[in-house]
Amino acid sequence: QVQLVESGGGLVQPGGSLRLSCAASGMTFSLYAMAWYRQGPGKQRELVARITTGGSTNYEDSVKGRFTISRDNAKNMVYLQMNSLKPEDTAVYYCNAVLVRTNYWGQGTQVTVSS
């Protein structure tokens, strides 16, 4: 049974940092492209960052230079380091794993950026 479990969300002031983690189990982690999505209040879910099996990354324009996605295949983990957070980054952040037509989601972790 595949599970993706996110952690690390919370309340942070503008300009602050958070590190999200996603622990994967029940899958051959190294074969999956991994991504972080987010869904803000009243908004559609959007891709934030993606990392391929080979370690190539891409980012949504508004987070470039502020967020960094990484993976540790030995630990079956994917991370999202978020710096210089803005109120518009407030959202539920979801971990995603994709292999061809197989697509898994975590339950999400809330990130709130507010003073």
mmCIF file of C-alpha atoms in Angstrom:
data_model
loop_
_atom_site.group_PDB
_atom_site.id
_atom_site.type_symbol
_atom_site.label_atom_id
_atom_site.label_comp_id
_atom_site.label_asym_id
_atom_site.label_seq_id
_atom_site.Cartn_x
_atom_site.Cartn_y
_atom_site.Cartn_z
ATOM 1 C CA GLN A 1 0.000 0.000 0.000
ATOM 2 C CA VAL A 2 1.510 3.263 -1.141
ATOM 3 C CA GLN A 3 1.589 6.104 1.361
ATOM 4 C CA LEU A 4 2.847 9.649 1.077
ATOM 5 C CA VAL A 5 2.923 11.506 4.393
ATOM 6 C CA GLU A 6 3.722 15.204 4.483
ATOM 7 C CA SER A 7 5.008 17.096 7.501
ATOM 8 C CA GLY A 8 6.607 20.412 8.372
ATOM 9 C CA GLY A 9 3.768 22.826 7.723
ATOM 10 C CA GLY A 10 2.715 25.512 10.137
ATOM 11 C CA LEU A 11 2.358 29.212 10.768
ATOM 12 C CA VAL A 12 5.262 31.460 9.788
ATOM 13 C CA GLN A 13 5.742 35.193 9.468
ATOM 14 C CA PRO A 14 6.363 36.806 6.081
ATOM 15 C CA GLY A 15 10.011 36.465 5.168
ATOM 16 C CA GLY A 16 10.371 33.296 7.194
ATOM 17 C CA SER A 17 11.279 29.775 6.172
ATOM 18 C CA LEU A 18 9.801 26.308 6.407
ATOM 19 C CA ARG A 19 10.968 22.906 5.271
ATOM 20 C CA LEU A 20 8.326 20.450 4.160
ATOM 21 C CA SER A 21 9.045 16.734 4.143
ATOM 22 C CA CYS A 22 7.262 13.874 2.424
ATOM 23 C CA ALA A 23 7.877 10.301 3.517
ATOM 24 C CA ALA A 24 7.047 7.659 0.917
ATOM 25 C CA SER A 25 6.388 3.996 1.594
ATOM 26 C CA GLY A 26 5.050 0.973 -0.260
ATOM 27 C CA MET A 27 6.698 1.950 -3.537
ATOM 28 C CA THR A 28 10.038 1.813 -5.339
ATOM 29 C CA PHE A 29 10.691 5.459 -4.607
ATOM 30 C CA SER A 30 13.632 5.957 -6.949
ATOM 31 C CA LEU A 31 11.464 5.142 -9.984
ATOM 32 C CA TYR A 32 9.001 7.964 -9.338
ATOM 33 C CA ALA A 33 9.126 11.588 -10.318
ATOM 34 C CA MET A 34 8.160 13.591 -7.240
ATOM 35 C CA ALA A 35 6.452 16.940 -6.949
ATOM 36 C CA TRP A 36 4.904 19.417 -4.562
ATOM 37 C CA TYR A 37 1.566 21.005 -5.374
ATOM 38 C CA ARG A 38 -0.411 23.556 -3.421
ATOM 39 C CA GLN A 39 -3.987 24.722 -3.183
ATOM 40 C CA GLY A 40 -4.676 28.129 -1.729
ATOM 41 C CA PRO A 41 -8.043 29.353 -0.425
ATOM 42 C CA GLY A 42 -10.492 29.567 -3.329
ATOM 43 C CA LYS A 43 -7.824 28.526 -5.836
ATOM 44 C CA GLN A 44 -7.130 25.518 -7.985
ATOM 45 C CA ARG A 45 -4.347 23.119 -7.101
ATOM 46 C CA GLU A 46 -1.125 24.157 -8.821
ATOM 47 C CA LEU A 47 2.292 22.640 -9.361
ATOM 48 C CA VAL A 48 4.963 24.250 -7.177
ATOM 49 C CA ALA A 49 8.052 22.177 -7.927
ATOM 50 C CA ARG A 50 8.989 18.881 -9.533
ATOM 51 C CA ILE A 51 12.059 16.665 -9.372
ATOM 52 C CA THR A 52 12.707 13.832 -11.787
ATOM 53 C CA THR A 53 14.249 10.467 -11.053
ATOM 54 C CA GLY A 54 17.528 11.887 -12.324
ATOM 55 C CA GLY A 55 17.362 14.946 -10.084
ATOM 56 C CA SER A 56 16.322 17.561 -12.637
ATOM 57 C CA THR A 57 14.052 20.196 -11.174
ATOM 58 C CA ASN A 58 11.549 22.755 -12.328
ATOM 59 C CA TYR A 59 9.574 25.390 -10.449
ATOM 60 C CA GLU A 60 6.495 27.511 -10.741
ATOM 61 C CA ASP A 61 7.568 31.035 -11.648
ATOM 62 C CA SER A 62 6.468 32.697 -8.413
ATOM 63 C CA VAL A 63 8.665 30.435 -6.253
ATOM 64 C CA LYS A 64 11.833 30.405 -8.361
ATOM 65 C CA GLY A 65 14.807 31.497 -6.289
ATOM 66 C CA ARG A 66 12.878 31.028 -3.035
ATOM 67 C CA PHE A 67 11.930 27.334 -2.955
ATOM 68 C CA THR A 68 14.158 24.292 -3.450
ATOM 69 C CA ILE A 69 12.955 20.747 -4.027
ATOM 70 C CA SER A 70 15.234 17.819 -3.239
ATOM 71 C CA ARG A 71 15.017 14.074 -2.782
ATOM 72 C CA ASP A 72 16.845 11.400 -0.810
ATOM 73 C CA ASN A 73 16.307 8.045 -2.476
ATOM 74 C CA ALA A 74 18.049 6.197 0.355
ATOM 75 C CA LYS A 75 15.469 7.522 2.823
ATOM 76 C CA ASN A 76 12.458 7.577 0.462
ATOM 77 C CA MET A 77 12.025 11.266 1.194
ATOM 78 C CA VAL A 78 11.323 14.403 -0.787
ATOM 79 C CA TYR A 79 11.710 17.888 0.643
ATOM 80 C CA LEU A 80 10.637 21.418 -0.143
ATOM 81 C CA GLN A 81 12.751 24.151 1.396
ATOM 82 C CA MET A 82 10.759 27.368 1.371
ATOM 83 C CA ASN A 83 12.506 30.670 2.046
ATOM 84 C CA SER A 84 11.358 34.283 1.924
ATOM 85 C CA LEU A 85 7.780 33.173 2.389
ATOM 86 C CA LYS A 86 4.979 35.497 1.368
ATOM 87 C CA PRO A 87 1.318 35.635 2.415
ATOM 88 C CA GLU A 88 0.388 34.427 -1.080
ATOM 89 C CA ASP A 89 2.267 31.186 -0.363
ATOM 90 C CA THR A 90 -0.469 30.285 2.121
ATOM 91 C CA ALA A 91 -1.965 26.989 0.992
ATOM 92 C CA VAL A 92 -2.279 23.304 1.653
ATOM 93 C CA TYR A 93 0.839 21.682 0.207
ATOM 94 C CA TYR A 94 0.571 18.203 -1.271
ATOM 95 C CA CYS A 95 3.239 15.649 -2.104
ATOM 96 C CA ASN A 96 2.803 13.832 -5.433
ATOM 97 C CA ALA A 97 4.452 10.772 -6.960
ATOM 98 C CA VAL A 98 4.165 9.870 -10.639
ATOM 99 C CA LEU A 99 5.289 6.859 -12.650
ATOM 100 C CA VAL A 100 3.805 6.702 -16.167
ATOM 101 C CA ARG A 101 0.031 6.642 -15.470
ATOM 102 C CA THR A 102 0.370 5.865 -11.750
ATOM 103 C CA ASN A 103 -0.263 8.907 -9.607
ATOM 104 C CA TYR A 104 -0.233 9.109 -5.795
ATOM 105 C CA TRP A 105 -1.056 11.969 -3.431
ATOM 106 C CA GLY A 106 -0.427 12.711 0.205
ATOM 107 C CA GLN A 107 -3.040 14.145 2.539
ATOM 108 C CA GLY A 108 -1.504 17.618 2.554
ATOM 109 C CA THR A 109 0.047 19.923 5.112
ATOM 110 C CA GLN A 110 -1.129 23.459 5.845
ATOM 111 C CA VAL A 111 1.264 26.365 5.406
ATOM 112 C CA THR A 112 0.083 29.740 6.642
ATOM 113 C CA VAL A 113 2.166 32.866 6.112
ATOM 114 C CA SER A 114 0.887 35.696 8.247
ATOM 115 C CA SER A 115 2.050 38.315 10.692
#
